[in-house]
mmCIF file of C-alpha atoms and ligand atoms in Angstrom:
data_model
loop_
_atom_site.group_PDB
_atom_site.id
_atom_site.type_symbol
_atom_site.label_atom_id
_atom_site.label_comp_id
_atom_site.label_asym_id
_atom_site.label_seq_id
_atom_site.Cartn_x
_atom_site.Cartn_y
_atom_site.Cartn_z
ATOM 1 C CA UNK O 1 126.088 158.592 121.654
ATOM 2 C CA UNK O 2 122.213 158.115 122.482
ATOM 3 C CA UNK O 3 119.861 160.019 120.810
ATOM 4 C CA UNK O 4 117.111 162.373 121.934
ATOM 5 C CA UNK O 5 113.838 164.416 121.220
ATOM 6 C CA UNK O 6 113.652 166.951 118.806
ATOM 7 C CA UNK O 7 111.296 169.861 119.421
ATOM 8 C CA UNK O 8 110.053 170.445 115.719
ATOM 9 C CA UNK O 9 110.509 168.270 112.336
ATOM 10 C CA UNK O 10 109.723 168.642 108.848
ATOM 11 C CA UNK O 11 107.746 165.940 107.261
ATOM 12 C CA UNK O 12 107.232 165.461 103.267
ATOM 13 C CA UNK O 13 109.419 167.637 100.548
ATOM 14 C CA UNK O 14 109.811 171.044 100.218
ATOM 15 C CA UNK O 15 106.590 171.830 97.852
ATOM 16 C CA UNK O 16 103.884 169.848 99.595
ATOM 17 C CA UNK O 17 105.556 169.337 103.461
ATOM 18 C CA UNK O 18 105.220 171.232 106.669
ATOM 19 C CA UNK O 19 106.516 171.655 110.017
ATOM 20 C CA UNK O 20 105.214 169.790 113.002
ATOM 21 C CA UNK O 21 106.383 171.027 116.353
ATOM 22 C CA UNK O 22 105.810 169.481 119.217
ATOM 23 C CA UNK O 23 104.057 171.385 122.400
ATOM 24 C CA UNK O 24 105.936 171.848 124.616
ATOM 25 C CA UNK O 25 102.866 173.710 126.657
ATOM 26 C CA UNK O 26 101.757 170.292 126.789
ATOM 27 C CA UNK O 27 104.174 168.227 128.073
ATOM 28 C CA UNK O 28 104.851 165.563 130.084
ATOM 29 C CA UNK O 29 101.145 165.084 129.973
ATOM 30 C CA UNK O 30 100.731 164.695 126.835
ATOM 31 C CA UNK O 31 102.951 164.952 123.515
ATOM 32 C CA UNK O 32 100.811 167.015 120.937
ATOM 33 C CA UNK O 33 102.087 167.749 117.561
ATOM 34 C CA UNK O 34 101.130 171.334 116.284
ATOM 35 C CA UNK O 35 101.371 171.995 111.662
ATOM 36 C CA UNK O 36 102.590 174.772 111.467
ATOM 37 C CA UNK O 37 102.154 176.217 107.552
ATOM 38 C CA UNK O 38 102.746 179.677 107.552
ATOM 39 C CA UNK O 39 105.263 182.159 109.055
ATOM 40 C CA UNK O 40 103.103 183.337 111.616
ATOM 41 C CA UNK O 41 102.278 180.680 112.917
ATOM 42 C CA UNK O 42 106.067 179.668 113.521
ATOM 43 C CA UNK O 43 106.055 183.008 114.906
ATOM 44 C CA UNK O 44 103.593 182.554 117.389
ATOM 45 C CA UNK O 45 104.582 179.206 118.297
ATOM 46 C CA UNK O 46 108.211 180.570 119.597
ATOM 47 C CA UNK O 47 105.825 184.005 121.308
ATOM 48 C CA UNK O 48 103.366 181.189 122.677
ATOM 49 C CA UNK O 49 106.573 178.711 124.326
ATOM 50 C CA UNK O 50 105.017 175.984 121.963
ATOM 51 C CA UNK O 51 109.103 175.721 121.282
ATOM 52 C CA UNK O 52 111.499 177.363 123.241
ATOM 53 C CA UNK O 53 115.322 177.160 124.076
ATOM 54 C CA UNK O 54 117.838 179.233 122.166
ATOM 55 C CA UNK O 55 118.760 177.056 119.883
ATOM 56 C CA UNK O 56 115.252 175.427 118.917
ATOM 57 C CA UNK O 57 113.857 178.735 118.356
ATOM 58 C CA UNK O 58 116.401 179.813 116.481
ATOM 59 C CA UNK O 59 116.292 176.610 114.174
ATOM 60 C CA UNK O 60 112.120 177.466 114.475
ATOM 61 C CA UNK O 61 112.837 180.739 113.111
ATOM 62 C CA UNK O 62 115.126 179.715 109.987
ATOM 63 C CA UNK O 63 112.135 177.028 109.299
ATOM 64 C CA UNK O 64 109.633 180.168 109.698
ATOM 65 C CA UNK O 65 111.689 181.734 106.725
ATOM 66 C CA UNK O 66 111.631 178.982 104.607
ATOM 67 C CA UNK O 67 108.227 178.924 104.679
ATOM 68 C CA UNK O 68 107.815 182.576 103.956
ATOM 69 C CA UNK O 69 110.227 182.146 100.689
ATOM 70 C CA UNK O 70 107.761 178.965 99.605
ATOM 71 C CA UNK O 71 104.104 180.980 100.611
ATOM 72 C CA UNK O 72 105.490 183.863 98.748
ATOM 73 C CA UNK O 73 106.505 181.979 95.644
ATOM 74 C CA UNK O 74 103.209 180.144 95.477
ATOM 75 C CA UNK O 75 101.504 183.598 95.557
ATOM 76 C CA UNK O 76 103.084 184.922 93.059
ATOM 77 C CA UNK O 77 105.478 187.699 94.871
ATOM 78 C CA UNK O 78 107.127 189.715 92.296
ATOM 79 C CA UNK O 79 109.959 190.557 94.719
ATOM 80 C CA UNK O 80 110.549 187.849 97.451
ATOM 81 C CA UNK O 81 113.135 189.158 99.156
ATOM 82 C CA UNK O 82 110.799 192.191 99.780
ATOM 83 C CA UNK O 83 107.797 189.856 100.587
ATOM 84 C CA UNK O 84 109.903 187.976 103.171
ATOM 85 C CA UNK O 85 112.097 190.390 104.752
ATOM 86 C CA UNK O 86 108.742 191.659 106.982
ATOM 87 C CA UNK O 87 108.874 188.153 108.496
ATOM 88 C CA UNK O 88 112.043 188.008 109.402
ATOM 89 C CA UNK O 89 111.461 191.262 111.809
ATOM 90 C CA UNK O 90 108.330 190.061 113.358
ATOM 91 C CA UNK O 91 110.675 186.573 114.490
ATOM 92 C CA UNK O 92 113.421 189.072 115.602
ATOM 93 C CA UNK O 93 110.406 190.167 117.908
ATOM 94 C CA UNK O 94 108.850 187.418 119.249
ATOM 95 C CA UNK O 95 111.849 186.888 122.116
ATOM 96 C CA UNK O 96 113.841 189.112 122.837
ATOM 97 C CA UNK O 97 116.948 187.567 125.029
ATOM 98 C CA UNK O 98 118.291 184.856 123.201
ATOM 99 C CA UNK O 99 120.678 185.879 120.363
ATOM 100 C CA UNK O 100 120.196 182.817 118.675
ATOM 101 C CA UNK O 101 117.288 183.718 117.065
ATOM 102 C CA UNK O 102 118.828 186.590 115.285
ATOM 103 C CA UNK O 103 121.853 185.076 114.473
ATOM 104 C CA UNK O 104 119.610 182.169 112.508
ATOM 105 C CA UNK O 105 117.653 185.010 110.729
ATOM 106 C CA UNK O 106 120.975 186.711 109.712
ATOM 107 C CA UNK O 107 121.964 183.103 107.994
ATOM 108 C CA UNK O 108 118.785 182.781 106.094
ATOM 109 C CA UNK O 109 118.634 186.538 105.225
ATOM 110 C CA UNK O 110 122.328 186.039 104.076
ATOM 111 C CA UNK O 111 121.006 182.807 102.089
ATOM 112 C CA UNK O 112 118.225 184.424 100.595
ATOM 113 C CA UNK O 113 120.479 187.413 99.709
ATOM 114 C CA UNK O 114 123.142 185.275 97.811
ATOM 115 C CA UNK O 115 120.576 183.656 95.997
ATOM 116 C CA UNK O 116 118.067 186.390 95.300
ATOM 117 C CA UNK O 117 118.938 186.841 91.637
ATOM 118 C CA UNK O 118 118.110 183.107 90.958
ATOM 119 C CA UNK O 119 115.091 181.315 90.055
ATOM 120 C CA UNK O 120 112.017 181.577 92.686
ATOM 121 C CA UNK O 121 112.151 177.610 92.802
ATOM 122 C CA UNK O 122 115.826 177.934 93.430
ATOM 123 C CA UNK O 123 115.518 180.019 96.009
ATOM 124 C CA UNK O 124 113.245 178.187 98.191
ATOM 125 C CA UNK O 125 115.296 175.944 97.771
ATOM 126 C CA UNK O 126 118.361 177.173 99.061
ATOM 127 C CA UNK O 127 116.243 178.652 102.154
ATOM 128 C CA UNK O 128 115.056 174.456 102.835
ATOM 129 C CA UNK O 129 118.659 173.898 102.764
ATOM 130 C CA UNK O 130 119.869 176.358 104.967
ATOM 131 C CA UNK O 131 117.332 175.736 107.516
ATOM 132 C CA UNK O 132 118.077 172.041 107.292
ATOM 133 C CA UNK O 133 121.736 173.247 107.812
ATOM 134 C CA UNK O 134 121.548 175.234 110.961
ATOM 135 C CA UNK O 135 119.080 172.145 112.393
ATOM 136 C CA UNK O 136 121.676 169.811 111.465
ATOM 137 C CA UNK O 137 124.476 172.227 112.834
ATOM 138 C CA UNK O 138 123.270 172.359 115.979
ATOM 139 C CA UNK O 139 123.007 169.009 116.734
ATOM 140 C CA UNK O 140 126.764 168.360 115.562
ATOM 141 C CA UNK O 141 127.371 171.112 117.729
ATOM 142 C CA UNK O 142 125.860 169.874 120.685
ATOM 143 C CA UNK O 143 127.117 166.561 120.578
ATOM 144 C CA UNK O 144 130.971 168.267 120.108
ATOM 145 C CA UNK O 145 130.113 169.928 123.281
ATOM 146 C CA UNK O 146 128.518 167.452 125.111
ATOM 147 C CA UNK O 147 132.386 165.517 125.196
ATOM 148 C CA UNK O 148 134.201 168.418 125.686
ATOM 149 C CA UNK O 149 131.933 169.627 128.811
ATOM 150 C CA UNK O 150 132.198 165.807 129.581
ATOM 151 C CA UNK O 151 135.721 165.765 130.032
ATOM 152 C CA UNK O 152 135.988 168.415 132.878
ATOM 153 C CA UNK O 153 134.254 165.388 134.749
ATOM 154 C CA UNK O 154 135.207 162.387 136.476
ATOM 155 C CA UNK O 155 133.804 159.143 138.869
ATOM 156 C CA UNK O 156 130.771 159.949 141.039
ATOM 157 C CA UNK O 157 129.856 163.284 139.493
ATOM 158 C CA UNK O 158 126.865 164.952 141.125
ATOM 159 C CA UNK O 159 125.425 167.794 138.651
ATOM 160 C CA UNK O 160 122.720 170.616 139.361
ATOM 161 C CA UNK O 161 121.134 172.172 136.468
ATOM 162 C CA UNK O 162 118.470 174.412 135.822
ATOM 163 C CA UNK O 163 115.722 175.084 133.238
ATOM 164 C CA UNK O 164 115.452 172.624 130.108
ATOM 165 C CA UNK O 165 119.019 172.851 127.741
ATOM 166 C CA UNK O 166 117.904 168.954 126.328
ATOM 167 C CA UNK O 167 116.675 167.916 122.995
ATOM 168 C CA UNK O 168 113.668 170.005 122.930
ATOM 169 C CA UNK O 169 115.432 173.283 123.388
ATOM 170 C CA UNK O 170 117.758 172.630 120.614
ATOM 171 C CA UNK O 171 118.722 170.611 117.934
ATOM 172 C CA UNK O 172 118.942 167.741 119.758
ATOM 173 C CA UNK O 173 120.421 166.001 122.645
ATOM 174 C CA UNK O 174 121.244 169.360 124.229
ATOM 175 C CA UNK O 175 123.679 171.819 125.835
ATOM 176 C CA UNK O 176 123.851 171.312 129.690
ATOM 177 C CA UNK O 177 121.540 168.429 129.369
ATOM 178 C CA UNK O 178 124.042 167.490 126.806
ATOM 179 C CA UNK O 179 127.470 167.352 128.399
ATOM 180 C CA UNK O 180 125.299 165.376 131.889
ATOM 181 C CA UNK O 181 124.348 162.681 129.314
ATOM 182 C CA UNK O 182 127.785 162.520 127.574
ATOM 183 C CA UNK O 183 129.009 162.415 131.415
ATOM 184 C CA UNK O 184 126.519 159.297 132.137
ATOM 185 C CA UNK O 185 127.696 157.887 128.837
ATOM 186 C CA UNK O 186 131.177 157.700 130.045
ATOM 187 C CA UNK O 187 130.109 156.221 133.332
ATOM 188 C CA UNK O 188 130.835 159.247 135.550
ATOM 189 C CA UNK O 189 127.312 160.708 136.364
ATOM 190 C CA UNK O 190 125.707 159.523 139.998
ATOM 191 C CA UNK O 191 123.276 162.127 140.337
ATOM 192 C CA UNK O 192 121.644 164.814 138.699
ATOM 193 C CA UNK O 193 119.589 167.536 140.485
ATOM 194 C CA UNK O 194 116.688 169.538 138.215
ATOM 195 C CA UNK O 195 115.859 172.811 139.691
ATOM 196 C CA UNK O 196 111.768 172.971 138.614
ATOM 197 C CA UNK O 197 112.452 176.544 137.529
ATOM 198 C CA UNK O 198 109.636 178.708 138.634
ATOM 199 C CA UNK O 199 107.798 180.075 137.375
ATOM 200 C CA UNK O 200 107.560 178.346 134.091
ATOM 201 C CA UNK O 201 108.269 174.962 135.389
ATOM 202 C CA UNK O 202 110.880 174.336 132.491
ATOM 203 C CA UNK O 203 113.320 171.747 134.977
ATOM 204 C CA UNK O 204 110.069 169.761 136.618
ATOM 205 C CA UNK O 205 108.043 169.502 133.333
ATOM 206 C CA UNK O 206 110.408 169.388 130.725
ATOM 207 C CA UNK O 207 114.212 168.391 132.021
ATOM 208 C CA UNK O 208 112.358 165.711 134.352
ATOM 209 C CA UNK O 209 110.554 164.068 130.894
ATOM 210 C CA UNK O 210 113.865 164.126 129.419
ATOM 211 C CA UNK O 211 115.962 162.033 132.216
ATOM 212 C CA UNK O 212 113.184 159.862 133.034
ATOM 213 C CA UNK O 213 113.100 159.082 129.085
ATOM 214 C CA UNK O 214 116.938 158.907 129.208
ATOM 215 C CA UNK O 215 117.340 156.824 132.406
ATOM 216 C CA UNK O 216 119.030 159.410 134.026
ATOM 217 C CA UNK O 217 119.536 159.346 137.887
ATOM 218 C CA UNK O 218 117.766 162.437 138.480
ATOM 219 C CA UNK O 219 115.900 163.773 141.147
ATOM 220 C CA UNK O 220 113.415 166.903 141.062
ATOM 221 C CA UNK O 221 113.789 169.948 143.620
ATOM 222 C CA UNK O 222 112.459 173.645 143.976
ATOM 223 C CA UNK O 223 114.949 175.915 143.260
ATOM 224 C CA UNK O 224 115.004 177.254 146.384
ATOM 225 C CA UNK O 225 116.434 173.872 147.973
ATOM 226 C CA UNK O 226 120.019 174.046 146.156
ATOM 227 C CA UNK O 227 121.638 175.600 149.007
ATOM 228 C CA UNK O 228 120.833 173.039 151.024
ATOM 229 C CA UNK O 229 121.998 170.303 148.792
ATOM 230 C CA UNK O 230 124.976 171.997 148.095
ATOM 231 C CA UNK O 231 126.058 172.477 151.953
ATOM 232 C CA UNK O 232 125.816 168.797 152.284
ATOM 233 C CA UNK O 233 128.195 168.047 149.923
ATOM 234 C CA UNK O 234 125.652 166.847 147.083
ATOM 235 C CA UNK O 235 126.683 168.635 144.638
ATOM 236 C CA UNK O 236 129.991 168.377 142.902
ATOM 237 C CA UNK O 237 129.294 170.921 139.884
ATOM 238 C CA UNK O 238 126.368 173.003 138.160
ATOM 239 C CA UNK O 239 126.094 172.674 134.498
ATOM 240 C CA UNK O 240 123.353 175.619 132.718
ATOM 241 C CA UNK O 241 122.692 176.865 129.311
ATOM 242 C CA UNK O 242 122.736 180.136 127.981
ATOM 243 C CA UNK O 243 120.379 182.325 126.164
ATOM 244 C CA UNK O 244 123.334 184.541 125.173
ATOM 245 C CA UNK O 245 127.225 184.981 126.363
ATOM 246 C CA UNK O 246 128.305 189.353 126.292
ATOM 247 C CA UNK O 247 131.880 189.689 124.900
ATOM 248 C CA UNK O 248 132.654 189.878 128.475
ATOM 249 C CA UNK O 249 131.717 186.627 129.699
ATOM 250 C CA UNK O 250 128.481 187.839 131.443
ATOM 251 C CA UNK O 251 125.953 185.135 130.468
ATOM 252 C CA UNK O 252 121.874 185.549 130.219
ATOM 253 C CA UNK O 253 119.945 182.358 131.015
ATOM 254 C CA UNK O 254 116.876 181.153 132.293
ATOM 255 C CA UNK O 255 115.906 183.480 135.833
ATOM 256 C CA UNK O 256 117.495 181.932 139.034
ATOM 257 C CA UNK O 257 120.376 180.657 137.105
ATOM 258 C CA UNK O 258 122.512 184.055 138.806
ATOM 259 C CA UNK O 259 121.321 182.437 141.822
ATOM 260 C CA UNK O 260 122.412 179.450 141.532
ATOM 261 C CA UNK O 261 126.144 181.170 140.507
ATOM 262 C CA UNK O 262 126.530 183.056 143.822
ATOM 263 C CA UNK O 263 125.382 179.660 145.689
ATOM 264 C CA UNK O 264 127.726 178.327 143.728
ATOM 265 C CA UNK O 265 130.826 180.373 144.444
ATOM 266 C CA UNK O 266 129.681 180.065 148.339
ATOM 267 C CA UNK O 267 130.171 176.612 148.416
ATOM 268 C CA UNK O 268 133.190 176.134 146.605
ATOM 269 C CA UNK O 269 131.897 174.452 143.174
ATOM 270 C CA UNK O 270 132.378 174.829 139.776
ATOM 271 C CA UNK O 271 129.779 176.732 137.596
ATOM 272 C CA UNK O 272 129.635 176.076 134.080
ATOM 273 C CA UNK O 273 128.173 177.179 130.959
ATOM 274 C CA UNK O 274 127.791 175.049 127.727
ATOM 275 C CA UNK O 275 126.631 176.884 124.901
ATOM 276 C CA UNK O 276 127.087 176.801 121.155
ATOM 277 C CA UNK O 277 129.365 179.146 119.669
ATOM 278 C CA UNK O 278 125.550 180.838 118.665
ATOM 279 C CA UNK O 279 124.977 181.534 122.118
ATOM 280 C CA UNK O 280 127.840 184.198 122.043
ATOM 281 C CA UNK O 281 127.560 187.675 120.860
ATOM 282 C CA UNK O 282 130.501 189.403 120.515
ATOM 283 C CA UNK O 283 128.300 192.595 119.735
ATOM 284 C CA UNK O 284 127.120 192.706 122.815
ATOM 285 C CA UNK O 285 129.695 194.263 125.163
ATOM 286 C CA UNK O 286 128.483 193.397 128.834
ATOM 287 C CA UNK O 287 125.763 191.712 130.805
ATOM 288 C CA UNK O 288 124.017 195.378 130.962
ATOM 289 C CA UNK O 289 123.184 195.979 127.091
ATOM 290 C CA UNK O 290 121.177 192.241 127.047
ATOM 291 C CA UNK O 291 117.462 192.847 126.606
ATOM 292 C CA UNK O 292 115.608 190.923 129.115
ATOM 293 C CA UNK O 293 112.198 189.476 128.011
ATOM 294 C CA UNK O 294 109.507 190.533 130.895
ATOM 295 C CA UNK O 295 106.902 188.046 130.614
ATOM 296 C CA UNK O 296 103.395 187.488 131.966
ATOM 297 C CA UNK O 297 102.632 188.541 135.669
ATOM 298 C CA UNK O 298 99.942 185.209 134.872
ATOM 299 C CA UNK O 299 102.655 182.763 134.598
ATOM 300 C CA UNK O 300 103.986 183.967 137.853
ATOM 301 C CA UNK O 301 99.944 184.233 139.833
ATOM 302 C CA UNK O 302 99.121 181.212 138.441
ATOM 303 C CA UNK O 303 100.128 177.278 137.434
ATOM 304 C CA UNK O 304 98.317 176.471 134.938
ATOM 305 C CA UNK O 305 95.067 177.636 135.209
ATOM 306 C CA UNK O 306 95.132 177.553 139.053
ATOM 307 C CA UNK O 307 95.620 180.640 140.809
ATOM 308 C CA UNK O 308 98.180 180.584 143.724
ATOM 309 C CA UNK O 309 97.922 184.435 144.692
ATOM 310 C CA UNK O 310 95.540 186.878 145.530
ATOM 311 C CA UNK O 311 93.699 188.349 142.352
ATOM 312 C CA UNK O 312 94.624 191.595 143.033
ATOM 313 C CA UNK O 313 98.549 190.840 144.048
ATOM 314 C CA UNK O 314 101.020 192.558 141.363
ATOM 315 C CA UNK O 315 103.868 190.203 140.148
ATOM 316 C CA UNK O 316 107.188 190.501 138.326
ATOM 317 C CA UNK O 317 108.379 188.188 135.709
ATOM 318 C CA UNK O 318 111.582 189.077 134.351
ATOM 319 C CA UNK O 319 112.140 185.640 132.250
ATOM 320 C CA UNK O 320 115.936 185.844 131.858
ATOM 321 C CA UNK O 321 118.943 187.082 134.526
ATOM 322 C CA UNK O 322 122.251 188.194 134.151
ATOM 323 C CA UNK O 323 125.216 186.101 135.785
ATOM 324 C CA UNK O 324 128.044 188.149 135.889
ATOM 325 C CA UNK O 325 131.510 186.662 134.401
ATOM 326 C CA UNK O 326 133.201 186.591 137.601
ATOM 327 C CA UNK O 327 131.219 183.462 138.862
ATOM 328 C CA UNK O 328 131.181 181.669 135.609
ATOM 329 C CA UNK O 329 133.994 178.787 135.601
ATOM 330 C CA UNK O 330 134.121 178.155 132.297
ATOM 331 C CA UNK O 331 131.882 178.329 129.411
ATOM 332 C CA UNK O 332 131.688 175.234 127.262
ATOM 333 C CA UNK O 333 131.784 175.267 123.684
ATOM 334 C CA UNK O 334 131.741 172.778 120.681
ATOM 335 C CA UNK O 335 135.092 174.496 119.949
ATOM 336 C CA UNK O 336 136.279 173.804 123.080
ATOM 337 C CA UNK O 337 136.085 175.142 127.113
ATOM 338 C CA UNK O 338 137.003 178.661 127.589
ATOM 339 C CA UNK O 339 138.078 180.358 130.587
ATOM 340 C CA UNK O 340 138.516 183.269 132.130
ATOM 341 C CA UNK O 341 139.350 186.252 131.049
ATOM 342 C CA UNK O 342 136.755 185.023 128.850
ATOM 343 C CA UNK O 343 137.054 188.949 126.479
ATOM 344 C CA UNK O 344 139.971 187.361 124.463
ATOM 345 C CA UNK O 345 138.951 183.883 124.639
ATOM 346 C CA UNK O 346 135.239 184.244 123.935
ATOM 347 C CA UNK O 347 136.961 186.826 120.564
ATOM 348 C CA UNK O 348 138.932 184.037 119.397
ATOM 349 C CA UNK O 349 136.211 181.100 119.472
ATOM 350 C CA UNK O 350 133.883 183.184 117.925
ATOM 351 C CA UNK O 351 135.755 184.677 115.766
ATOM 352 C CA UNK O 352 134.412 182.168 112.123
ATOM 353 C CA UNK O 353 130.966 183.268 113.180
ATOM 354 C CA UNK O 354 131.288 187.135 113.282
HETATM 355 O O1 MRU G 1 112.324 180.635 128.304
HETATM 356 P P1 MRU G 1 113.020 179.444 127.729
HETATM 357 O O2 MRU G 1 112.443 178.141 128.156
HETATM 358 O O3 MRU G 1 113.171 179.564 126.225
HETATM 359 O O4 MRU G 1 114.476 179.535 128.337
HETATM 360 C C1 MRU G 1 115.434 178.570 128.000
HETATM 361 C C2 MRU G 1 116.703 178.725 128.743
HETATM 362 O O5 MRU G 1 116.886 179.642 129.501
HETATM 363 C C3 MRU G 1 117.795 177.750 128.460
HETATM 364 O O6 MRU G 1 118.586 177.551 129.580
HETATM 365 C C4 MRU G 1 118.658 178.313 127.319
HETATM 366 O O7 MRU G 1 117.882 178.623 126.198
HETATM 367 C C5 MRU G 1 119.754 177.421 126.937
HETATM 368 S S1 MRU G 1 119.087 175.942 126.221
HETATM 369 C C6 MRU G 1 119.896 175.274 125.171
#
């Protein structure tokens, strides 16, 4: 399979190297690498959308860690554990929706934990390793799901997606953007339709750089044209992401994805999810207990720096919605495609990673 971008890397060894992320602020005008050498400044890079994406700032976040363990050995922390468990709450803060951040701070706490009675070199060690792990993971992961969302496709396929689920969001060649470039590998994709994904632009800015880079047969619209497209027959299937799946199925993702799910169900065609087993939270009983990041009323006012609104115009920017199970086809795993009722399903595919 073809390879893709990677939102973040770690150049040099573990004493003297760093973390360069890419911005994704930036992009597709220009691709600016950011150092990042402490653990606030991973931190604010996932607040800031330098990196974003479940995954990717989940892998951020474990790389965040790492760092901590290494700053607070070189300063001569009598207790690391106790210098570096502050951290790991202020990345549990920085976004709210997606449970993969959490569940990569749970790994490295449990890392850190299992190690914490071993030498300080040792132990920065083992959090390098497990943050190299979960990066590594994740690709595996999405590359396992790419062919198993692939194979619920055949000749001609026409896919809609929404928001960016490629490379940059996770660990590399993607979720949703995944399984449509494991579905053009195997000669089945004619079309792909990005939904720009107001407000933040994720679709036209970052999903657009990724096909064009890919040679994907894409073509850009505004969210508000996939009814349109879809009543025309142009769309065969809608492939999204998700920034976390409730034991019940319910999925959060990027806002206007529950749109697209009713439209969807209107016109007869399949909605799926692919998401790493990560993605689901078991702890999490419905739709209604996920906490949905609000986000600037300035990304909504503005794009860019340009204002498109009155000054003194209130706005609303919930950054995540809530698609409720009964519209979701099937949610796509690395594990395998689950389907509805997705309680005992979702249960048993998680069940290695509760
Ligand atoms: O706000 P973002 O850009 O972090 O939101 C990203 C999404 O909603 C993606 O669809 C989701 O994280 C799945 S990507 C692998």
């Amino acid at each position: 399979m073809r390879s893709s971008v990677l939102p973040l890397h770690w150049i040099g060894g573990i004493d003297d190297g760093y973390l360069e992320m890419l911005d994704q602020r930036k992009l597709p005008d220009r691709e600016v690498w950011l150092v990042m050498s402490t653990a606030e400044d991973v931190a604010k890079g996932i607040e800031n959308m330098v990196v974003r994406g479940a995954p990717a700032i989940g892998i951020a976040a474990a790389y965040g860690v790492a760092i901590a363990t290494r700053n607070a050995v070189e300063g001569g922390a009598t207790s690391i554990l106790e210098t570096v468990t502050p951290k790991l709450e202020r990345f549990t803060e920085t976004r709210p929706t997606a449970v993969n951040l959490t569940w990569a701070l749970d790994r490295m706490q449990e890392a850190l934990e299992n190690h914490g009675s071993e030498s300080p070199s040792k132990m920065v060690e083992c959090a390098f390793e497990e943050a190299e792990a979960i990066f590594e993971e994740d690709r595996e992961h999405n590359l396992a799901m790419a062919r198993e969302g692939a194979d619920l496709f055949d000749n001609d396929s026409k896919v809609l997606t929404h928001c960016n689920t490629g490379g940059l969001a996770t660990g590399g060649f993607g979720t949703a953007l995944g399984v449509i470039r494991a579905i053009d590998d195997q000669g089945d994709l004619e079309h792909v339709w990005i939904d720009e994904t107001r407000p933040y632009l994720q679709g036209s800015r970052l999903t657009a750089w990724e096909c064009i880079q890919d040679n994907l047969p894409a073509t850009l619209i505004t969210d508000n044209m996939a009814a349109h497209f879809m009543s025309r027959g142009e769309v065969d299937a809608v492939v999204v992401g998700a920034d976390r799946v409730a034991a019940n199925g319910d999925v959060a993702n990027k806002i206007g994805t529950y749109n697209l799910a009713v439209l969807a169900r209107a016109h007869d065609i399949p909605f799926y999810v692919a998401a790493p087993v990560s993605t689901i939270d078991l702890d999490t009983l419905s739709g209604d207990d996920i906490p949905i990041e609000e986000r600037s009323e300035e990304e909504v006012t503005h794009v860019g720096d340009t204002s498109i609104a009155p000054d003194e115009v209130s706005a609303a920017h919930p950054a995540f919605d809530v698609t409720p199970a009964e519209y979701v086809t099937a949610i796509v795993t690395e594990r395998g495609v689950v389907e509805p009722p997705y309680k005992e399903g979702l249960a048993w595919i998680a069940e290695e990673y509760q």
